[in-house]
XYZ file of C-alpha atoms in Angstrom:
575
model
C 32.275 25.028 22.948
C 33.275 22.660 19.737
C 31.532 24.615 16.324
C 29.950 22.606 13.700
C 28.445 22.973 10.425
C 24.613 22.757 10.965
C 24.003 20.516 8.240
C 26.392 18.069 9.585
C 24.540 18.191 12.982
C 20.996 17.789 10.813
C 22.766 14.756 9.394
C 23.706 13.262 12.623
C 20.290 13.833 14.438
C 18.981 11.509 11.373
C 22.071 8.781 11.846
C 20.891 8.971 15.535
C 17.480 8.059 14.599
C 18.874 5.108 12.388
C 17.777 6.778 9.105
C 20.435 5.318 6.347
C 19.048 6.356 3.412
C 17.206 9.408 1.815
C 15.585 9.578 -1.684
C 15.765 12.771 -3.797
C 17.569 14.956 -6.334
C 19.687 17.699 -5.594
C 19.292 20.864 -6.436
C 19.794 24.754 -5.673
C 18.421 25.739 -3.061
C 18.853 22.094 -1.232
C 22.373 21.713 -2.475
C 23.908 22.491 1.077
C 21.931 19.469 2.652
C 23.125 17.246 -0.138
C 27.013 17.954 0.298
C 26.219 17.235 4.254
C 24.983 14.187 3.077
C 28.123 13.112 0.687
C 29.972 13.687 3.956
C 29.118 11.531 5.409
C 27.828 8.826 2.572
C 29.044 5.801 4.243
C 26.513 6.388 6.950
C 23.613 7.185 5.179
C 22.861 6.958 1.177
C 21.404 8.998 -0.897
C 19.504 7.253 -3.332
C 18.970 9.523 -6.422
C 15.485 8.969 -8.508
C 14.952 10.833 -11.568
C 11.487 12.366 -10.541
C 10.519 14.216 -6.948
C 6.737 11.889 -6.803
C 9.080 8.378 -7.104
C 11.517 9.963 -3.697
C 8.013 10.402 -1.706
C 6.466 6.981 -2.970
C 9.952 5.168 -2.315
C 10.029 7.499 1.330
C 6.485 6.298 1.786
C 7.278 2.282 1.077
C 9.931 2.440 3.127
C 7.886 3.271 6.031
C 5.055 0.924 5.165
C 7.761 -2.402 4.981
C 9.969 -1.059 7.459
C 7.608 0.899 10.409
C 10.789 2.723 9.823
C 10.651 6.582 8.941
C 10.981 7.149 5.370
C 12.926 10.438 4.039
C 12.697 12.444 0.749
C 14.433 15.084 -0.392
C 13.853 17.853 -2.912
C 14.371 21.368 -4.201
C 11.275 23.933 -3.443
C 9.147 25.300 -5.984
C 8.933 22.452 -8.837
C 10.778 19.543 -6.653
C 8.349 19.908 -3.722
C 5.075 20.215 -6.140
C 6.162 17.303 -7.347
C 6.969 15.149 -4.094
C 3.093 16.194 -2.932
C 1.074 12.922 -4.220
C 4.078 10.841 -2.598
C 3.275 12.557 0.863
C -0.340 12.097 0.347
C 0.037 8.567 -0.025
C 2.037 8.539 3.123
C -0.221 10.796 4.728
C -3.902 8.763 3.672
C -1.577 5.128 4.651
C -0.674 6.756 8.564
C 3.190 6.023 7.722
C 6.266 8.262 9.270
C 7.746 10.429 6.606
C 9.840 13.174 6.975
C 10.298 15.561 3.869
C 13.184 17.896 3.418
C 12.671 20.888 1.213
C 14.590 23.652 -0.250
C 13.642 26.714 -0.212
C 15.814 29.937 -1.457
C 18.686 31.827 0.633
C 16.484 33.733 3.972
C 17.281 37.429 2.693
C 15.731 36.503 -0.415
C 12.495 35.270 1.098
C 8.947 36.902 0.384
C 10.243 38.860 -3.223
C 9.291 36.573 -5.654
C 12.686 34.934 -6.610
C 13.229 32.220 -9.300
C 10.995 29.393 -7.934
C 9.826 30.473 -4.538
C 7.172 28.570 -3.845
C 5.717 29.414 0.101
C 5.968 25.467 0.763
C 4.787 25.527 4.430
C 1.574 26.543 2.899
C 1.828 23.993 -0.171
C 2.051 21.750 2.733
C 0.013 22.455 5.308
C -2.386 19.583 4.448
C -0.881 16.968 4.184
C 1.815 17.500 7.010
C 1.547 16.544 11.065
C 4.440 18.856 11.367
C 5.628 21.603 9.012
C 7.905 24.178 9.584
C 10.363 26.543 8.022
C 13.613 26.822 9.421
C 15.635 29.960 9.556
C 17.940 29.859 12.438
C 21.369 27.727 11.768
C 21.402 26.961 15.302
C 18.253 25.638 15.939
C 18.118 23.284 12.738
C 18.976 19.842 14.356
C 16.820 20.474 17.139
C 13.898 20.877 14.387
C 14.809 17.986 12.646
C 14.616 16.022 15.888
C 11.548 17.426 16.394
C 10.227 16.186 12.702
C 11.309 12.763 13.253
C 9.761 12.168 16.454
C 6.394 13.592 15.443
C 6.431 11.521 12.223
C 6.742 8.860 14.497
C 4.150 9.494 16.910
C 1.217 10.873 14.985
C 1.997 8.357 12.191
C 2.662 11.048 9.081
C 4.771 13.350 7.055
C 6.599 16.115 9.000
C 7.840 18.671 6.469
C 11.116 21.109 7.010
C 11.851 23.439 4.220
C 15.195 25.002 4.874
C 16.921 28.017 3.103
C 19.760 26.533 1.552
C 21.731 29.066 3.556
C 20.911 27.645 6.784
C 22.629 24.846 7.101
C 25.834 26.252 5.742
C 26.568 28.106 8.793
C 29.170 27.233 12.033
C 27.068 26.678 15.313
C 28.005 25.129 18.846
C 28.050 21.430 18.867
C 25.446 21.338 21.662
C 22.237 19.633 20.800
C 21.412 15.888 21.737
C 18.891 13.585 19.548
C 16.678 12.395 21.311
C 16.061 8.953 19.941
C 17.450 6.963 22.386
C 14.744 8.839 24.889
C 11.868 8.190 22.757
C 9.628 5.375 23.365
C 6.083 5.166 21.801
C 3.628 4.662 25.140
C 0.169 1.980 24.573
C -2.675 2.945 26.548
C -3.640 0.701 29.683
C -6.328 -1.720 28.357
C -9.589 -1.783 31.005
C -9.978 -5.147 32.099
C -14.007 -5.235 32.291
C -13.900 -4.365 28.447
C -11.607 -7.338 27.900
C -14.102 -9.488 30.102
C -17.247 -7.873 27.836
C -15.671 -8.483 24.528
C -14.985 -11.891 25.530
C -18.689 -12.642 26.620
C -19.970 -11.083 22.848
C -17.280 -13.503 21.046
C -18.949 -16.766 23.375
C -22.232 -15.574 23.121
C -22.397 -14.814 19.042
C -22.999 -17.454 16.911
C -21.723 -16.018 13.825
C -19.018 -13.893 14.716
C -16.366 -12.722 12.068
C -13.207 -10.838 12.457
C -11.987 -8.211 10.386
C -8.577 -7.153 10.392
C -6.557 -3.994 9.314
C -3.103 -2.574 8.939
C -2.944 -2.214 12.720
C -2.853 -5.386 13.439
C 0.493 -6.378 11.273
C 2.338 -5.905 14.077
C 0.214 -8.676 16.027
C 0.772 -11.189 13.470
C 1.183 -14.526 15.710
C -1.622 -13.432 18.277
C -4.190 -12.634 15.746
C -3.618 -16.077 14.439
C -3.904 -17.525 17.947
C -6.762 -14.932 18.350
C -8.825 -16.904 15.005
C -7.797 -20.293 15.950
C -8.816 -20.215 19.577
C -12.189 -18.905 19.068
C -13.246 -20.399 15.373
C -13.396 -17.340 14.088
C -13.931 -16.785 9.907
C -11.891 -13.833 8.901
C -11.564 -11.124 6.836
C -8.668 -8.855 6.055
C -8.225 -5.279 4.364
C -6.298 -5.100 0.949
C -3.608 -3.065 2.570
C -3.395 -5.958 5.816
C -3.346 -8.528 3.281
C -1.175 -11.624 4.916
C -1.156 -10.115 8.330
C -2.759 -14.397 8.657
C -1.951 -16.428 5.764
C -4.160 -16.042 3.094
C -4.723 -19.749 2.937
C -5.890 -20.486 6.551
C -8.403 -22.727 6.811
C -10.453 -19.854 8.227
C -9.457 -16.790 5.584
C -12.220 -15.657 3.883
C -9.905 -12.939 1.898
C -11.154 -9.033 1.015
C -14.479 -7.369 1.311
C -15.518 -4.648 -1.035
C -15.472 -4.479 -5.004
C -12.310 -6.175 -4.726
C -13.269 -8.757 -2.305
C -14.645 -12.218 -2.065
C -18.212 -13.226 -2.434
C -17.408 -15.634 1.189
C -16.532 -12.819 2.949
C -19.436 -10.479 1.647
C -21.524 -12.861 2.550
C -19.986 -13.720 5.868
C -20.016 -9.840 6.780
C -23.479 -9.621 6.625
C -24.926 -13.396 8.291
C -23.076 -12.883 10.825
C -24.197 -11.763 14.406
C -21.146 -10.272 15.724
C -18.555 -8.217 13.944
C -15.008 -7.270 15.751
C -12.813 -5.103 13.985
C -8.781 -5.108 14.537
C -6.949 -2.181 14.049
C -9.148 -0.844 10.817
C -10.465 2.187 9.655
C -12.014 0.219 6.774
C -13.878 3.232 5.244
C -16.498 1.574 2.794
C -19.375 1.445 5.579
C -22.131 -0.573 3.021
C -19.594 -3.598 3.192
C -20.426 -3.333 7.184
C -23.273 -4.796 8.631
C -24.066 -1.715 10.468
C -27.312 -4.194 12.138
C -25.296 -6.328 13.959
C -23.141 -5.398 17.332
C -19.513 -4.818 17.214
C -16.274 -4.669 19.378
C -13.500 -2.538 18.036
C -9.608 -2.783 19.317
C -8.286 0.673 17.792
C -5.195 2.546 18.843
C -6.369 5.872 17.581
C -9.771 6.873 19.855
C -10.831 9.183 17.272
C -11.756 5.965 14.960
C -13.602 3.822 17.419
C -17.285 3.836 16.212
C -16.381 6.217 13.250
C -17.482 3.771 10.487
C -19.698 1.252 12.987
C -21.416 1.579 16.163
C -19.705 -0.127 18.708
C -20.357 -1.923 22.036
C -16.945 -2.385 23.144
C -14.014 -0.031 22.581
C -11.077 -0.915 23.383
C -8.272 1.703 22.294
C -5.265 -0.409 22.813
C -2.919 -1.339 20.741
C -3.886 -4.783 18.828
C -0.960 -7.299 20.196
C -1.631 -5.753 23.595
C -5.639 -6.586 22.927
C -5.176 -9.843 21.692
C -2.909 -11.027 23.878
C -5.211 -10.268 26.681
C -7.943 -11.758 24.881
C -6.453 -14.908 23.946
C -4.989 -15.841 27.802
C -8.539 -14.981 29.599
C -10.756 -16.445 27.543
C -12.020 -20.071 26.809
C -11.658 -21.989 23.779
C -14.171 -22.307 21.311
C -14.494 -25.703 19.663
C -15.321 -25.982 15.678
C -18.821 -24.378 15.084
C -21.352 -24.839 12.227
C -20.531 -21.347 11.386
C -16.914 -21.637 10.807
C -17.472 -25.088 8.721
C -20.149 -23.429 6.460
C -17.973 -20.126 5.716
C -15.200 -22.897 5.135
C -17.369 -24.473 2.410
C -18.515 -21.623 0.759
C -14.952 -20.246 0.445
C -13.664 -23.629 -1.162
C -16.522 -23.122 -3.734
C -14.927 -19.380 -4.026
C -11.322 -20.876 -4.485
C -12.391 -23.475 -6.686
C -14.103 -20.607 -9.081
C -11.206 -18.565 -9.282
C -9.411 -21.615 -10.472
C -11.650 -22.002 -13.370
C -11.086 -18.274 -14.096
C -7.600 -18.886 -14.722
C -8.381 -21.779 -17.405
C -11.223 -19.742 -19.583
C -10.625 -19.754 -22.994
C -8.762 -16.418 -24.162
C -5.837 -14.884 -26.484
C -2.417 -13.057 -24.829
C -1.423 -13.628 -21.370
C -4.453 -13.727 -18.678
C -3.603 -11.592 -16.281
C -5.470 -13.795 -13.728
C -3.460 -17.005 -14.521
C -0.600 -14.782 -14.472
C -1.000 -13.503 -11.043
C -1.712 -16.932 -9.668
C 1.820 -18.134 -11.258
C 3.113 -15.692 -9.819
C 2.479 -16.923 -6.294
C 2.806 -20.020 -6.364
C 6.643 -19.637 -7.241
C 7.665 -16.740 -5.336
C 9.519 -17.675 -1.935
C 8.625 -17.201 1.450
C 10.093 -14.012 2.036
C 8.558 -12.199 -1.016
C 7.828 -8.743 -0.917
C 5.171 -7.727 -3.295
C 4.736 -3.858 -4.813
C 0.846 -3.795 -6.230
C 0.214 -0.969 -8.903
C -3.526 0.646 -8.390
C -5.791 -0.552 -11.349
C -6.560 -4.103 -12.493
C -3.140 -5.364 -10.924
C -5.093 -4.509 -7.428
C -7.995 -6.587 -8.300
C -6.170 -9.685 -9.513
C -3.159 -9.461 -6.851
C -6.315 -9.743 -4.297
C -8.073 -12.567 -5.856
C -5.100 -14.712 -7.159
C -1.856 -13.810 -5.188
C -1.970 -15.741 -1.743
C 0.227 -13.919 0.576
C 1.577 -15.555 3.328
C 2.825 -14.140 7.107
C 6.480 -14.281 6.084
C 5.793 -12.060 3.067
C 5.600 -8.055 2.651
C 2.654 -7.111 0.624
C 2.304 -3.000 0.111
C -0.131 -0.978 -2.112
C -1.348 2.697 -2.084
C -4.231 1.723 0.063
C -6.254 4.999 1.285
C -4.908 7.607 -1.419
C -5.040 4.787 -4.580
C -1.853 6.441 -6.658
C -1.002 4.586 -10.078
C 2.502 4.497 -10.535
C 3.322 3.241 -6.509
C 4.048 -0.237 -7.299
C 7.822 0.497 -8.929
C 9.034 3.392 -6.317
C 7.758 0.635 -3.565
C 9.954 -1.849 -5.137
C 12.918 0.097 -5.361
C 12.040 0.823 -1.328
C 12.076 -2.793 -1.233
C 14.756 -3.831 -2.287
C 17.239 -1.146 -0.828
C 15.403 -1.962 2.707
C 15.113 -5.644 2.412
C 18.015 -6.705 -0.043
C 18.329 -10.131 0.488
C 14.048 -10.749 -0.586
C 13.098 -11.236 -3.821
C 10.672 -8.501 -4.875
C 8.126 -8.218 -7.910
C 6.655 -5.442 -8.481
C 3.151 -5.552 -10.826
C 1.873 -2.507 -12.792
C -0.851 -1.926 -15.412
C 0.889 -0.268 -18.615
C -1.075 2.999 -17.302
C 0.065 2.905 -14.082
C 3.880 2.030 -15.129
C 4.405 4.711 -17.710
C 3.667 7.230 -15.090
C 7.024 6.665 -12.886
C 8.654 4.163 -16.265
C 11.818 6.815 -15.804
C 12.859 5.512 -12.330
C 13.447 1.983 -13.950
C 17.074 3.284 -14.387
C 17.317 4.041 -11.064
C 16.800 0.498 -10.021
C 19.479 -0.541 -12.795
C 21.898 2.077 -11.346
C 21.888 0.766 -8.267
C 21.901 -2.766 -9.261
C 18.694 -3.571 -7.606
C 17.772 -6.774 -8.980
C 13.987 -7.235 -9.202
C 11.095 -8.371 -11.364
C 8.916 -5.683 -13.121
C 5.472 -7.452 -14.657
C 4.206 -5.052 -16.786
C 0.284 -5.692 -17.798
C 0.113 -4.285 -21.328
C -3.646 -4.280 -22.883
C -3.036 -0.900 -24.096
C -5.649 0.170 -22.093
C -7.287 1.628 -18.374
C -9.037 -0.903 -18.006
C -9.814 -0.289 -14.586
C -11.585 2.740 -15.161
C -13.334 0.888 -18.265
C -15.096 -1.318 -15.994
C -16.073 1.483 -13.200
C -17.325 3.246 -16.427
C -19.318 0.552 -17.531
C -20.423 -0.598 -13.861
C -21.806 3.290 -13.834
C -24.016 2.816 -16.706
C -21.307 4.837 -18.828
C -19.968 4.453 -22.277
C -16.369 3.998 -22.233
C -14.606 6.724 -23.720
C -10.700 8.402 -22.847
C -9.447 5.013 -22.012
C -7.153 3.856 -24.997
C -3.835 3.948 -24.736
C -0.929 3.884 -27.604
C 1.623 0.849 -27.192
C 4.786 1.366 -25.988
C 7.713 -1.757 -26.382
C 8.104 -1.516 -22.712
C 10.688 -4.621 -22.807
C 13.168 -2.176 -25.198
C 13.275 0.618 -22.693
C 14.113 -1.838 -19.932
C 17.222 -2.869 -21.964
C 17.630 1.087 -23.045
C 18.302 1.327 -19.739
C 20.531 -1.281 -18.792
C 18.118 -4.028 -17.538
C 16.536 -7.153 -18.446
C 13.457 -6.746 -21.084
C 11.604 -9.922 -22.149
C 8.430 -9.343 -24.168
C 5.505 -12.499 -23.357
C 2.618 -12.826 -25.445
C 1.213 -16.172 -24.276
C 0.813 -17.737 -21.046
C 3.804 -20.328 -22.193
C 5.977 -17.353 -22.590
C 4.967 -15.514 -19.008
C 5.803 -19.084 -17.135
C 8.765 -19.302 -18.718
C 10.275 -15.740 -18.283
C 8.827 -15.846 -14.561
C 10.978 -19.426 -14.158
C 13.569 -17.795 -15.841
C 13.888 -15.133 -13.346
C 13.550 -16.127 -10.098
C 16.683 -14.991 -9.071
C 17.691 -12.018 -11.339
C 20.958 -10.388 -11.068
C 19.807 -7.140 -12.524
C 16.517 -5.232 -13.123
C 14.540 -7.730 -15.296
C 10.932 -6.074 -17.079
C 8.283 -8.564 -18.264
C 5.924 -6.925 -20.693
C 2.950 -8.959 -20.800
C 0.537 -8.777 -23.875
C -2.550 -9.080 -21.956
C -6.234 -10.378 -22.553
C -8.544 -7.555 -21.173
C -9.607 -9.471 -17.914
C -12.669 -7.826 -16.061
C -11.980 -7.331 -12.596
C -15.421 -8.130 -11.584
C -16.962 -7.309 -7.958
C -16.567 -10.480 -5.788
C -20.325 -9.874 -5.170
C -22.410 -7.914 -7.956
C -24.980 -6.047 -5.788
C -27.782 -4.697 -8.020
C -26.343 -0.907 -8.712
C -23.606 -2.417 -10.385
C -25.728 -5.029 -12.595
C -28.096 -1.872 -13.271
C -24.995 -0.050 -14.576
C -23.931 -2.960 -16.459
C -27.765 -2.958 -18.526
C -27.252 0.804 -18.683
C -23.820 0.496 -20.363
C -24.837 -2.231 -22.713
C -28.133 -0.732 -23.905
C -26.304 2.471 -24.719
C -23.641 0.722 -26.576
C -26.063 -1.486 -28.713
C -27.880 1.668 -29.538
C -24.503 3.347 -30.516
C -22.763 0.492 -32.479
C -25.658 -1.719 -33.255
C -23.869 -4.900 -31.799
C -23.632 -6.208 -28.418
C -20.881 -5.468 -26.380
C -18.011 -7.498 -25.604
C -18.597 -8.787 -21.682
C -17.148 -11.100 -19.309
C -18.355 -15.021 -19.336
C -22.157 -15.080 -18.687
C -20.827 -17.938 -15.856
C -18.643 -15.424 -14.214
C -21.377 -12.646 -13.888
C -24.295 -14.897 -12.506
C -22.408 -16.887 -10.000
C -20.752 -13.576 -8.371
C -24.178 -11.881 -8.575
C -27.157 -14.481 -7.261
């Protein structure tokens, strides 16, 4: 039988799988994989990032635009600590990622050599499959293995390989099997269709909430809205699954949310959830009845009692739904949530027009959108650029919109763009960072200049976390650890090759935005920007207790009254 170089067979098992690119540095004791990789280069790139935690986070973006496994790549020891927090946030967001890890040559295994690190450990939590390879002839078969499981149980499937391994001659034998491998739905039981069906035309405030399993039902959960006059609500992470301005959107729940749809969630009589694990149960209305369409059993009735369970996939759910059941005109319901979120919109317009100094991050954001094409993909930092990008960006169906949802990483949003754009060239893609948040990953701005990834980087500079400022303060705590120094984040953009444009007023934001709609290169916006609260859509009463606390303590402290959002602002999102 033919002989071949097990790396080379590792590398075709992935090019049977239709993986084309793989993030990572090289290294050591994961040098052999990379020279099976330059190979064969015009199959599949190799995309190198200047830190292991940008690979995982660009693996882990991938995945999330694409459905498509993402792969990283990384020495052991130091290179695989450092990928972790990326394969968390692929692990907490239930996205395929497979991880490949070095590890030092088999005989030297188990003495404590330069930077052994016993990785299948280090990952045993955050992995649906982890092994350690040590037989040359066996290696594609494992990495077949990793890919399908990745797939099916929606993680990160770990292989850390002595680099010796794959340098070794074995028979050409082994067949991927990719073109076998077909993710199954489970039957849907036709008497819980016919049940959920009687709740929706029985309720008379029903409300939908949707999640990130329902992105790949797009057109029927429209249908799905429209047919029954349904208000909806979707997570941060589904955000656009339906266009953010349908007639019947209500947008987020939660601190981040809308007042409409807090409101909504808890009138209503009848709650269905869509394909969410939405894990903030006080946002729920545990009082009322619900019907949940979940793929995964293990989460139906894990955050709300449920009368109807439907494990199903969603498209296959709401298909079924929308062909057997009868249309619903207009109701009062779905006019008066329609009111009450104009009133919402028309607030948040009047946010963007307060009086203020710099660039408001809120007017900013809402620029933003209302220039950026169809087809945008948008990378969302964790921190105040969460908070505004789900108040004033209006996503649409046609766009990509991905954020570290479940784990909440700063430093996501500029790895996810760089996943972006090497996944989706031909879309425009902004990504949106606090300075915080950006000057954690800042060195992987290069890597989007070396390979000519044009994109635009908004940078929200208030030399400050103001995030946690405000969950300080909404705790009743004095803010303290928070500052942070200025850095001319528009002169390393252009140390680095790109585009760096310093704004300090909202004049100078619309213009550089216009500017660059269609960059050829990198471009970095670093926005001088107003501290904007982020407040709660709906102030419940611990957080306007905290808010006393905080103040109190501060007046006591400094002997003047703290600096607070508009007095309008707080009352209207609070009575």
């Amino acid at each position: 039988m033919a002989k071949i170089n097990a790396a080379d067979k590792m590398v075709q098992v992935m090019e049977a799988w239709g993986i084309d690119n793989v993030y990572g540095l090289p290294g050591d004791s994961v040098d052999t994989t990379v020279e099976a990789l330059y190979r064969e280069r015009d199959k599949i790139t190799f995309t190198h990032v200047r830190h292991e935690e940008v690979a995982a986070l660009a693996a882990a973006s991938h995945a999330k635009l694409t459905g498509q496994v993402g792969v990283c790549l990384s020495i052991g020891g130091p290179g695989a600590i450092h990928m972790l927090n990326g394969l968390y946030d692929a692990k907490m967001d239930h996205v395929p990622v497979v991880a490949i890890i070095g590890q030092v040559q088999s005989q030297l295994l188990n003495t404590g050599y330069f930077q052994e690190v016993d990785t299948p450990k280090l990952c045993d939590d955050v992995a649906v499959f982890n092994r350690l390879v040590v037989s040359p002839q066996t290696l594609p078969e494992v990495m077949d293995e990793a890919i399908r499981m990745a797939y099916l149980h929606k993680g990160v499937a770990v292989l850390t390989i002595p680099d010796n391994v794959p340098d070794n001659k074995i028979e050409d034998s082994f067949h991927p099997t990719a073109e076998l491998f077909h993710e199954s739905h489970p039957a849907i039981n036709p008497e819980d269709v016919d049940r959920a069906l009687a709740m929706i035309h029985a309720a008379k405030k029903p409300v939908a909430f949707f999640g990130v399993g329902s992105r790949g039902a797009q057109a029927e959960a429209k249908e799905f809205v429209e047919k029954y006059s349904l208000p909806f609500i979707q997570t941060m992470p589904a955000k656009g699954t339906i266009d953010d301005d349908h007639p019947n959107a209500l947008g987020q729940i939660g601190k981040l949310g809308t007042k409409p749809a807090y409101e909504a969630m808890f009138d209503a009589d009848l709650l269905i959830l869509v394909g969410t694990d939405y894990p903030y149960a006080p946002y729920l209305n545990g009082k009322i009845p619900a019907i949940q369409i979940e793929i995964d059993p293990t989460h139906i009735g894990k955050r709300h009692q449920v009368e109807v369970g439907m494990v199903a996939d969603a498209k296959d759910a709401l298909t079924l739904l929308n062909s057997r059941g009868e249309h619903i005109p207009e109701t009062a319901w779905l006019k008066a949530c329609q009111e009450n979120m104009k009133t919402w919109r028309k607030w948040m317009k009047d946010v963007t027009t307060k009086s203020h100094q710099g660039v408001l991050p809120s007017r900013a954001f809402s620029k933003m959108s209302d220039i950026a094409p169809d087809n945008t993909v948008w990378s969302v930092d964790v921190g105040t650029a969460t908070a505004f990008g789900a108040r004033f960006i209006t996503a649409k169906s046609t766009q990509k919109y991905i954020i570290s949802a479940w784990l909440g990483t700063m430093g996501c949003a500029l790895p996810g763009a760089i996943a972006s754009k090497i996944s989706m060239p031909d879309r425009p893609v902004y990504a949106i960072c606090g300075d915080g948040a950006f000057s954690m990953v800042m060195q992987d701005f290069v890597t989007a200049v070396k390979y000519q990834l044009p994109m635009v980087v908004v940078v929200l500079n208030n030399h400050l976390l103001a995030f946690i400022k405000y969950e300080q303060q909404s705790a009743g705590q004095q803010n303290y650890g928070i500052d942070l120094a200025d850095i001319d984040f528009a002169k390393f953009a252009e140390a680095c090759g790109g585009i760096g444009v310093n704004v300090s007023t909202d004049q100078e934001f619309d213009a550089a935005i216009e500017k660059y709609r269609n960059p050829d290169r990198p471009v970095l916006i670093n926005c001088a920007s107003t501290d904007e609260a982020p407040l709660p859509g709906k102030i419940v009463w611990d957080d306007a207790e905290g808010y006393m606390k905080f103040g109190m303590g501060y007046m006591r402290e400094q002997f003047r009254i703290p600096e607070m959002p508009p007095l309008r602002e707080i009352m209207r999102q609070f009575l």
